[in-house]
Coordinates of C-alpha atoms in Angstrom, one line a residue:
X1 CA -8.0 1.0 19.9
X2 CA -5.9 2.3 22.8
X3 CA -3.3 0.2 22.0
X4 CA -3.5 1.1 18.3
X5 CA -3.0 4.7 18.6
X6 CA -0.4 4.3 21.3
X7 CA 2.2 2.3 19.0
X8 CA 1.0 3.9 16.2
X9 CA 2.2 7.5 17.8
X10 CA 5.1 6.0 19.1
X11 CA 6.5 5.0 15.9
X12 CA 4.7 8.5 14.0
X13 CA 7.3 10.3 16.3
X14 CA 10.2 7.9 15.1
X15 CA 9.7 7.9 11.6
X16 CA 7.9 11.6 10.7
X17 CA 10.8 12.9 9.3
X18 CA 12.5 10.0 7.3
X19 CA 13.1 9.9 3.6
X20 CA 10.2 9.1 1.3
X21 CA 10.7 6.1 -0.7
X22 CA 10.1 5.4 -4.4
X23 CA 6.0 4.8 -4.9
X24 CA 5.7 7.5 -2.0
X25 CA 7.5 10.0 -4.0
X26 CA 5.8 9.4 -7.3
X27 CA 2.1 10.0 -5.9
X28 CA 3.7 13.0 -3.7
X29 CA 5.3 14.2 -7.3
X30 CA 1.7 13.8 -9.0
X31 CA 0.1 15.8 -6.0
X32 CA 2.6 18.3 -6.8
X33 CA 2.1 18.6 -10.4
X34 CA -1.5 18.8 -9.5
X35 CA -1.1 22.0 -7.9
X36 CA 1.6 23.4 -10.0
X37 CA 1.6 22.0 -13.4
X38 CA 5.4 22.3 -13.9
X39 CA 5.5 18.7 -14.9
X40 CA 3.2 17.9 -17.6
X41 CA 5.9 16.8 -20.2
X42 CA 8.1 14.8 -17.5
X43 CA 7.6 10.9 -19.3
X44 CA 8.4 9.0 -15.4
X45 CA 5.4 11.4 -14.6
X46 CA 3.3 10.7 -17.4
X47 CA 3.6 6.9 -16.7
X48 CA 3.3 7.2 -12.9
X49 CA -0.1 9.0 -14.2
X50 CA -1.0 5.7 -15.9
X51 CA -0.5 3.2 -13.1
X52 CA -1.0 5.3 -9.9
X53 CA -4.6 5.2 -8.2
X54 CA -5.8 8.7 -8.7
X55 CA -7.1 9.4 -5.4
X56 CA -4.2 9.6 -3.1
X57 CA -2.5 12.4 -5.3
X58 CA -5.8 14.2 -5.3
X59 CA -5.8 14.3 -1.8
X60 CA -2.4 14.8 -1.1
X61 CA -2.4 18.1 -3.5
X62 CA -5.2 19.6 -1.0
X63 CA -2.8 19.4 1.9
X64 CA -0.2 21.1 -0.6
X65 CA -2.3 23.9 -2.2
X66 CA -3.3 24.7 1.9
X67 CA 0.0 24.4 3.1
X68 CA -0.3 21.6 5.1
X69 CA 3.3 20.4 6.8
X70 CA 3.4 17.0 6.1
X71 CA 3.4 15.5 9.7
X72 CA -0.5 15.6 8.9
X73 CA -0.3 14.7 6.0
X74 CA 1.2 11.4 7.1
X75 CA -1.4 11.5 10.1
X76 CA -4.7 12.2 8.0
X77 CA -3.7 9.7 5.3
X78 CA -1.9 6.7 7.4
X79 CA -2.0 6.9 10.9
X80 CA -6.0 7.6 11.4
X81 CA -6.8 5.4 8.6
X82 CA -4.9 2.3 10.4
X83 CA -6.4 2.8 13.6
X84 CA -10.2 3.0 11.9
X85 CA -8.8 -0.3 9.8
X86 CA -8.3 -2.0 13.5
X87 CA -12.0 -0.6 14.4
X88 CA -13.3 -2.1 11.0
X89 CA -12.2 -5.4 11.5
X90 CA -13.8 -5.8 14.8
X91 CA -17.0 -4.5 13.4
X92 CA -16.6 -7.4 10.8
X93 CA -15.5 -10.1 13.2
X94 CA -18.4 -9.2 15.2
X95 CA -20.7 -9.1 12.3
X96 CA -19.6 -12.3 10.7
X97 CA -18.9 -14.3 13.9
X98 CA -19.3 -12.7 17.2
X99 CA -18.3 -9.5 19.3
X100 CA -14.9 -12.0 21.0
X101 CA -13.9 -12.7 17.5
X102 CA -13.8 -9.1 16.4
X103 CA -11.6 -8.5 19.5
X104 CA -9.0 -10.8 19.1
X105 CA -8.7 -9.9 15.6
X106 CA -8.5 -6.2 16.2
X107 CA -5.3 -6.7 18.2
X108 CA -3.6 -8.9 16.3
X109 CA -4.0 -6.2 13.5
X110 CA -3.2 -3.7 16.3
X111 CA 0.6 -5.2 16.7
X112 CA 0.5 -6.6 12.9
X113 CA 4.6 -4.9 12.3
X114 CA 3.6 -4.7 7.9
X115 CA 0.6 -3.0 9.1
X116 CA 2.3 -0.4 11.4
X117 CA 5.6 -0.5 8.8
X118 CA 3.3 1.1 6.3
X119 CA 1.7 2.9 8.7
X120 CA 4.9 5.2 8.7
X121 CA 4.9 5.8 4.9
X122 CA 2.4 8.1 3.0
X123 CA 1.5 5.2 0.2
X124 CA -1.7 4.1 -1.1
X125 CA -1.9 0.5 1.4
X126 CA -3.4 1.3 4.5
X127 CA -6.0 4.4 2.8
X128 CA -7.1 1.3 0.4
X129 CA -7.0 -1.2 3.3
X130 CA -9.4 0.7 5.1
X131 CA -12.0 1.9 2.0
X132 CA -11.9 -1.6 1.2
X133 CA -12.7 -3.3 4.2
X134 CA -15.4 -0.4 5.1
X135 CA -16.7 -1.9 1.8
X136 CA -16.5 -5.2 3.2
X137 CA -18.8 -4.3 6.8
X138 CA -21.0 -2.5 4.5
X139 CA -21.5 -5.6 2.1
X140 CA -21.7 -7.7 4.8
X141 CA -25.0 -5.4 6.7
X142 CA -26.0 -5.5 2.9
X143 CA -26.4 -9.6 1.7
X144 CA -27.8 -10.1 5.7
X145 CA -30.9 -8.0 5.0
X146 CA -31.4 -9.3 1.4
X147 CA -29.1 -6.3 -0.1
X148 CA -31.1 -3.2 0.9
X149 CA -30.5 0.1 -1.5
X150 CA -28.7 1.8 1.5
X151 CA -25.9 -0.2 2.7
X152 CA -25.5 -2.1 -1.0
X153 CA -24.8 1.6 -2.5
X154 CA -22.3 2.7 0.5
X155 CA -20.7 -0.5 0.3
X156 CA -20.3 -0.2 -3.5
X157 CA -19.2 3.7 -3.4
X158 CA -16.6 2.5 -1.1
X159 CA -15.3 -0.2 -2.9
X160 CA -15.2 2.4 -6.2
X161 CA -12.7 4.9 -4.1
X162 CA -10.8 1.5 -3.1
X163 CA -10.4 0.7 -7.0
X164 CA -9.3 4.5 -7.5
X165 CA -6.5 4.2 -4.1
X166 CA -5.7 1.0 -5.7
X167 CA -7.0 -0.9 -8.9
X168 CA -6.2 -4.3 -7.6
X169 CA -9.2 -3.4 -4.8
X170 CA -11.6 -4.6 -7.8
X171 CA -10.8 -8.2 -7.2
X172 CA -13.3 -7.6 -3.5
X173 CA -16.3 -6.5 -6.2
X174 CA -15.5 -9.9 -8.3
X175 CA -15.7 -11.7 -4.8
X176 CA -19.2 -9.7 -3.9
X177 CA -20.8 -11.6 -7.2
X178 CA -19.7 -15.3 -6.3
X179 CA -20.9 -15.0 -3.1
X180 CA -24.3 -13.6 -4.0
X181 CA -24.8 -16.3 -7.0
X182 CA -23.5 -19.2 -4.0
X183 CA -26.1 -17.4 -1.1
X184 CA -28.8 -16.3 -3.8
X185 CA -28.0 -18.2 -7.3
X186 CA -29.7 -15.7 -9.8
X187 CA -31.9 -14.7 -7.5
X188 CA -30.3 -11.3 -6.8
X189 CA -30.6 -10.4 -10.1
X190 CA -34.2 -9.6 -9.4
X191 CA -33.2 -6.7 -6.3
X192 CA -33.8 -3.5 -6.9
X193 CA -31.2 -2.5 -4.5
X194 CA -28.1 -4.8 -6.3
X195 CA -29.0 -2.6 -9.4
X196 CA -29.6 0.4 -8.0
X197 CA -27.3 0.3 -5.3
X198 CA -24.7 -0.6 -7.5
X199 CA -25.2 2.0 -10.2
X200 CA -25.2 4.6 -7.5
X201 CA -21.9 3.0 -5.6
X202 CA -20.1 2.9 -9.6
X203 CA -20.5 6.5 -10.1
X204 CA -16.6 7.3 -9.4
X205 CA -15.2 5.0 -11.1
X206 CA -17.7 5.9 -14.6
X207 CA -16.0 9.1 -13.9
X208 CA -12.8 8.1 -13.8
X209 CA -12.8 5.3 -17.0
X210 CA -14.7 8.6 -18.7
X211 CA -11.8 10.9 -18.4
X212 CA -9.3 8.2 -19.0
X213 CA -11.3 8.0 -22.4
X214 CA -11.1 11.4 -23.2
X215 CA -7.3 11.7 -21.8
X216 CA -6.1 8.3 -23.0
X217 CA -8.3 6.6 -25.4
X218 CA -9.2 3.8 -23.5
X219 CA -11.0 2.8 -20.7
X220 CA -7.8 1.9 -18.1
X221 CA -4.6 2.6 -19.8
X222 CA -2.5 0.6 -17.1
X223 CA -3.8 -2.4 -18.1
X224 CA -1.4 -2.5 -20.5
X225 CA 1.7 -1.7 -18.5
X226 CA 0.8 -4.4 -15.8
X227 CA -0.3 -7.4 -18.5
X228 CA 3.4 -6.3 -20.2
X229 CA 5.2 -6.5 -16.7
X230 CA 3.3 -10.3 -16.3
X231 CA 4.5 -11.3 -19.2
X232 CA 7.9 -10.8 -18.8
X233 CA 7.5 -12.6 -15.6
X234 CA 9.6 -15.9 -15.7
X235 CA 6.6 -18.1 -13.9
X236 CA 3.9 -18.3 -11.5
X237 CA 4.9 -16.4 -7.8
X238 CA 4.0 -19.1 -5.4
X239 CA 7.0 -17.6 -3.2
X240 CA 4.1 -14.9 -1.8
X241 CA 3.2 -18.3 0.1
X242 CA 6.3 -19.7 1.7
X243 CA 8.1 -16.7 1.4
X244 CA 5.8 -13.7 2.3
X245 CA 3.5 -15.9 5.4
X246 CA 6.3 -16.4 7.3
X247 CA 7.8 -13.1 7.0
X248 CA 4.4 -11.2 7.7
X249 CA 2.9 -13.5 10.6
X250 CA 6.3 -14.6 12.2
X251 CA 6.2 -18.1 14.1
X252 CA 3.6 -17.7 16.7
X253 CA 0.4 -16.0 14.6
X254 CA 1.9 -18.4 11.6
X255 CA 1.0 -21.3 13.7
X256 CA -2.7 -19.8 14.8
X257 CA -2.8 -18.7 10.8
X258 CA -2.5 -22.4 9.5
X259 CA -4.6 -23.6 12.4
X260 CA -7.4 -21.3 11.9
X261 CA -7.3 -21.9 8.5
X262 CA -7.4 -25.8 8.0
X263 CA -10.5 -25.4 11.0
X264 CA -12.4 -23.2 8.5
X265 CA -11.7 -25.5 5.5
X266 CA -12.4 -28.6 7.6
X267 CA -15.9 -26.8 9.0
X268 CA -16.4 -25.9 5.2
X269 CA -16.1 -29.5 3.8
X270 CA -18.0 -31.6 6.6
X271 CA -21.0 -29.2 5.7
X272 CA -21.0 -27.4 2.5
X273 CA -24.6 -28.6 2.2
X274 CA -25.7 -26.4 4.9
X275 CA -24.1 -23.0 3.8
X276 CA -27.0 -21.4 3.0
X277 CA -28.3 -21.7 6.7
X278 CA -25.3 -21.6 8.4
X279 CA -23.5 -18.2 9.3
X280 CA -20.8 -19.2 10.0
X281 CA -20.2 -21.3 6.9
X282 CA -21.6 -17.7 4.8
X283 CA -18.8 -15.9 6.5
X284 CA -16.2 -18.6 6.2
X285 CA -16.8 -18.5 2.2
X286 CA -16.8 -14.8 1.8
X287 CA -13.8 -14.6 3.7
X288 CA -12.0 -17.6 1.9
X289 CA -13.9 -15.9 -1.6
X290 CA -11.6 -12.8 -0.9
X291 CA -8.5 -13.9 0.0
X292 CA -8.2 -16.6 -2.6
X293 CA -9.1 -13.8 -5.8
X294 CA -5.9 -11.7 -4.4
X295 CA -3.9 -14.4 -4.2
X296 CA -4.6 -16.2 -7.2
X297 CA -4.5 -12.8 -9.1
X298 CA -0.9 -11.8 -7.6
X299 CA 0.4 -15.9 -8.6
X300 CA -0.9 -16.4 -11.8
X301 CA -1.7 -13.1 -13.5
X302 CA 0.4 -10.2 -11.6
X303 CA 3.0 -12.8 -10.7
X304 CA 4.7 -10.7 -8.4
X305 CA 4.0 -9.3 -4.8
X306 CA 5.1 -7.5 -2.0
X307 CA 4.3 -8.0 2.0
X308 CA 2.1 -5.2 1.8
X309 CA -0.2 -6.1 -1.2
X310 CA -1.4 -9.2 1.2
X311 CA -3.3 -5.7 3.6
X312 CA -6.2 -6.8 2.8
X313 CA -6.6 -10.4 2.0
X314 CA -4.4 -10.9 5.1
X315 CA -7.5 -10.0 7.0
X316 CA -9.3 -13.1 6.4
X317 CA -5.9 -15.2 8.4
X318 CA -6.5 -12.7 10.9
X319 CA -10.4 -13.8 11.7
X320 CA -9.5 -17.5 11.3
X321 CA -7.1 -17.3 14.0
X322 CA -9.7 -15.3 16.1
X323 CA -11.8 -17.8 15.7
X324 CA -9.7 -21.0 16.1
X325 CA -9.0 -19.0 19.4
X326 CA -12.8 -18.7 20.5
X327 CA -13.5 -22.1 19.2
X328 CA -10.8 -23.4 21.5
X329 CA -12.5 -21.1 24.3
X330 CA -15.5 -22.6 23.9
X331 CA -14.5 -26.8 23.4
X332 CA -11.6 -26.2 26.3
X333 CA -13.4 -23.5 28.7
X334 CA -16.3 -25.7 29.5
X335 CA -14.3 -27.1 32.9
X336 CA -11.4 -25.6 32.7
X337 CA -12.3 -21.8 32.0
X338 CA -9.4 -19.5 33.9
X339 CA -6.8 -21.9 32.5
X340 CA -7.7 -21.1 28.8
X341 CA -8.2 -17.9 29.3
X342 CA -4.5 -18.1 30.6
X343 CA -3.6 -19.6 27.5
X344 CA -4.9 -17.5 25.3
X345 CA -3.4 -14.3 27.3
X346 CA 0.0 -16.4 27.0
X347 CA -1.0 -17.3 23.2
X348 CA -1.6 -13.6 22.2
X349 CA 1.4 -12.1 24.5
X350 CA 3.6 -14.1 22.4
X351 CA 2.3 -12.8 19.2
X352 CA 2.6 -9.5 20.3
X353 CA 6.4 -10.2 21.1
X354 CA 7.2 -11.3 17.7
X355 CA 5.2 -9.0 16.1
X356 CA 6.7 -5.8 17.8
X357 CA 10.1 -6.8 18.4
X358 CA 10.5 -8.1 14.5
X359 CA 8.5 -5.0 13.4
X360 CA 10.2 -2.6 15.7
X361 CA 13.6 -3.3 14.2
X362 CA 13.0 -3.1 10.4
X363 CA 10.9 0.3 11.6
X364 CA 13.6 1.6 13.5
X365 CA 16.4 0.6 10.7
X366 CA 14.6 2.0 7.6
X367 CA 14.5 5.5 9.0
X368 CA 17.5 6.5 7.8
X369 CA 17.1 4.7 4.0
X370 CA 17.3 7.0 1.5
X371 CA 18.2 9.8 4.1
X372 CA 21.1 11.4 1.8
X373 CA 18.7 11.8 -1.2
X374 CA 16.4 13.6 0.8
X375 CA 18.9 15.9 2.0
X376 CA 20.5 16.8 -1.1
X377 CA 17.5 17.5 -3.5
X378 CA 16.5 19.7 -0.5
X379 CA 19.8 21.3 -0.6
X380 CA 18.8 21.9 -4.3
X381 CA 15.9 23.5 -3.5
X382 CA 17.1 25.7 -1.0
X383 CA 20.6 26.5 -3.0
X384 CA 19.8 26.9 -6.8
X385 CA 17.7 29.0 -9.2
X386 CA 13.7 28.0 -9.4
X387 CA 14.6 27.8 -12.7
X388 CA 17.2 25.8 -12.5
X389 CA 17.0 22.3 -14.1
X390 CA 18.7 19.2 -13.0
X391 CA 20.1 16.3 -14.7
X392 CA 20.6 12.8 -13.3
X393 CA 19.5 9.0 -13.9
X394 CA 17.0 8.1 -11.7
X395 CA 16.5 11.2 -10.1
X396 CA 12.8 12.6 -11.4
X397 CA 10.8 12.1 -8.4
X398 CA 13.2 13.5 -6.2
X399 CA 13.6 16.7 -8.1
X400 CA 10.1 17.0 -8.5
X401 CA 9.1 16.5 -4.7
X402 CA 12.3 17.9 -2.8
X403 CA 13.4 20.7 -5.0
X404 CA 10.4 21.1 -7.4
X405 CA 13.2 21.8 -9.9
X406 CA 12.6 20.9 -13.7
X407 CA 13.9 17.5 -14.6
X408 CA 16.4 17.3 -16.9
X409 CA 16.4 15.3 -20.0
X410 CA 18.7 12.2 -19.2
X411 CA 20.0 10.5 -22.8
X412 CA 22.8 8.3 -22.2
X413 CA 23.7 8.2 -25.9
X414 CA 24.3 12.1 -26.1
X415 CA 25.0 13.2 -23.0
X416 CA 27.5 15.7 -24.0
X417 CA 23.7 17.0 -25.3
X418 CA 22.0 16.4 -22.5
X419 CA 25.0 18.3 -20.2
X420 CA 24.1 21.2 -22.7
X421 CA 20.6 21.5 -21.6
X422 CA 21.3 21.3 -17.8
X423 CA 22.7 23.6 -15.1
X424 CA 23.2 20.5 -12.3
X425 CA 24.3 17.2 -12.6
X426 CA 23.4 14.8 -9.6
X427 CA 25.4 11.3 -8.9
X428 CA 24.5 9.3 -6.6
X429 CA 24.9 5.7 -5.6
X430 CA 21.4 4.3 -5.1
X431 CA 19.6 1.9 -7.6
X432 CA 17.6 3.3 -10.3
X433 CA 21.6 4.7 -11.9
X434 CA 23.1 2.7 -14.4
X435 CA 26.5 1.8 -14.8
X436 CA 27.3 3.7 -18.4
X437 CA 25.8 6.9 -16.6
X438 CA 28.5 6.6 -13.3
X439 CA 31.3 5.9 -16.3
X440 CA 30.5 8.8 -18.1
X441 CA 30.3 11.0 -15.2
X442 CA 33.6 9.8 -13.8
X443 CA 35.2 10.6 -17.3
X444 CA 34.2 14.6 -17.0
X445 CA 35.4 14.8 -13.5
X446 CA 39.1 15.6 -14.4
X447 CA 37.8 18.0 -17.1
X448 CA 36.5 21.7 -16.4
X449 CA 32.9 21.3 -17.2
X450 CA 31.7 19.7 -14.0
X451 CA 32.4 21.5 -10.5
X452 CA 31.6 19.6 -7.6
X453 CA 29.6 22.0 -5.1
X454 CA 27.7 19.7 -2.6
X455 CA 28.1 16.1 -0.8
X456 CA 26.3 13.9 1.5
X457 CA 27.8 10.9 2.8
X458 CA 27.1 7.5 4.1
X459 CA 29.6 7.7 6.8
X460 CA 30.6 10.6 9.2
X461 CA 33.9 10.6 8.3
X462 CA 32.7 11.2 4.7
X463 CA 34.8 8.8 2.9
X464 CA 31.5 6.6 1.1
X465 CA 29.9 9.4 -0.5
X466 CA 26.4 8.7 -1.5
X467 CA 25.0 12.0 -3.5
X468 CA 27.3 14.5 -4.8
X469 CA 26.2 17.6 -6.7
X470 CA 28.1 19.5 -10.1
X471 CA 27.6 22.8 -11.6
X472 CA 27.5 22.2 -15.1
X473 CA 30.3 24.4 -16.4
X474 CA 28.7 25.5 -20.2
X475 CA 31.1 27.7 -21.4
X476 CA 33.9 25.2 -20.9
X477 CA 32.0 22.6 -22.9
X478 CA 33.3 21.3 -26.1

């Protein structure tokens, strides 16, 4: 835990002021238009709406409404949430396996560099990281006393507020039923506290498939937009395997990561016939249950990933490795105890090298991505009439969340239309700007309607300019 919150405010006082990226500015936007409303017709906001969980806004727009600087903001929603996520996975280590095992595993994901890179950015990964594995210990406390009301509600209620973080958090409730039907069969069909518990524990999310009714006329709208994006998917993403492992555990956890996990698989095969008296084997399965849903979901049906939608399943690598390590204690300790334990300390100083000094890097080299978009929408903000609007491609949640200007209409098939209905004209040269709007653009520069007024740069000798701002000259319009 020490350890934790030491990097953890090391890199907070690197990173606090940095530019927000994409997904961070869309739920920041929606938190926004929560408390202000200016937004309701914006479309990129009225799809964000769709397929953002709708927690994270919620929260976010109490820190808003309060006035909140948004230094806690990123502290209340990241920081404390990934040092209780290294607390919760000891409590499950030592729940599943033993109090050593919890240990190990709680400073691997201590040093983990995607866990502390998203530790740094106000998204949606570590707050549903951490419901969903407080879910987990909860549903583990559960199925070991024969799924008592208490803990089967909690872990259900948590798991519902996962789902609303992030909908992909479902897949843990799908892994919760095959592991009771392997533990119990049908037999906990017949518990009060499955039905109960779980009724209670559903409540948000009846809430929330209620109002998407009454908004939307269906029970969850995005599942539309993400079985569209699948499809247009050219095949099956089996690069999250040998692309993403390597990338997220770097050499030396990779090699206690593959280790681990072909001794879990082996323990699982030699005796399958005893799972149901073995805990070890109970918490192999529920582990291996988990893991294998998100990634067979992100292969064959999402068929698409990032390093950070592997938070949570990556959990389950983490306690194999713990307890390959323990395992080896316990096998290679028996005569030879200070010289393992030597090992070990070698074993996980090593992975705290890679780890940090991999981690550190990409850290310390993102803080100044997207560092000219923040700086200009601000200058917006600061520089032009509230009710000023602003036209540019690819520019929505920046306006919204920097300048909390109206956006715009952007139609590059009548833009001399579009021009028309705008007082500021922003180009920039980050993605999300196609080429036919930078040629248009660059054709009214010569011309009297557009006056450059502000610039940000790349460079400090400001020759690669990355955002510049036009007044939108109406009366010289043709």
């Amino acid at each position: 835990i020490i350890i934790a919150i030491a990097i953890r405010l090391y890199y907070f006082n690197i990173t606090k002021d940095q530019a927000h990226w994409w997904d961070t500015l869309a739920y920041g936007d929606l938190a926004k238009n929560i408390v202000y409303g200016l937004w309701n017709d914006n479309a990129f906001l009225m799809h964000e709406k769709i397929i953002r969980g709708v927690l994270l806004p919620l929260i976010w727009s109490l820190f808003i409404r309060f006035d909140i600087s948004e230094y806690l903001v990123l502290i209340f929603l990241e920081v404390i949430p990934s040092v209780l996520c290294v607390y919760l996975i000891f409590l499950i280590g030592k729940e599943l396996y033993t109090k050593r095992i919890g240990l190990v595993a709680a400073f691997i994901l201590s040093i983990s560099w995607v866990h502390l890179f998203y530790t740094a950015r106000i998204m949606t990964d570590i707050p549903a990281m951490l419901l969903s594995i407080s879910s987990i210990y909860f549903f583990i406390l559960a199925y070991k006393n024969e799924i008592p009301l208490k803990e089967f509600s909690i872990s259900i209620f948590l798991l519902s507020l996962a789902v609303l973080t992030r909908n992909v958090s479902g897949l843990i409730g799908v892994g919760y039923l095959i592991f009771l039907f392997i533990n119990y069969k049908h037999k906990f069909l017949y518990k009060k506290g499955f039905w109960i518990g779980g009724i209670i524990g559903v409540i948000p999310l009846i809430l929330f498939f209620a109002s998407n009714i009454f908004l939307y006329g269906a029970i969850f709208p995005a599942l539309d937009v993400y079985t569209s994006s699948a499809t247009e998917k050219p095949g099956n993403a089996y690069y999250i395997i040998y692309q993403f492992f390597p990338l997220i555990f770097q050499p030396y956890l990779l090699i206690l990561v593959a280790l681990g996990t072909a001794m879990i698989v082996a323990e699982f095969i030699l005796v399958y016939d005893l799972i149901r008296k073995s805990d070890n084997l109970k918490a192999h399965i529920l582990l291996v249950i988990i893991a294998s849903l998100f990634f067979a979901f992100y292969i064959f049906i999402l068929k698409a990933a990032e390093d950070r939608y592997l938070l949570v399943p990556m959990i389950s690598f983490l306690l194999f490795s713990s307890y390959l390590l323990s395992k080896s204690y316990d096998y290679l300790g028996k005569n030879n105890k200070y010289f393992v334990i030597l090992g070990i300390i070698i074993i996980l100083s090593l992975v705290f090298y890679s780890q940090i000094s991999y981690g550190g890097a990409i850290i310390e080299s993102k803080v100044s991505s997207y560092a000219q978009m923040k700086e200009a929408f601000l200058w917006i903000k600061d520089n032009t009439p509230k009710e000023a609007k602003i036209l540019g491609d690819g520019i929505d949640p920046y306006v919204i969340y920097y300048s909390e200007r109206v956006v715009s209409h952007w139609n590059i098939t009548n833009m001399d239309e579009s021009m028309g209905q705008a007082d500021y004209l922003v180009l920039h040269a980050f993605e999300h700007q196609n080429p036919e709007s930078v040629n248009f653009i660059n054709s009214k520069l010569n011309s009297v309607e557009l006056t450059p007024i502000q610039g940000f740069f790349f460079d400090p000798q400001m020759q690669q300019p990355a955002v510049i701002i036009y007044k939108i000259n109406k009366n010289n319009q043709q």
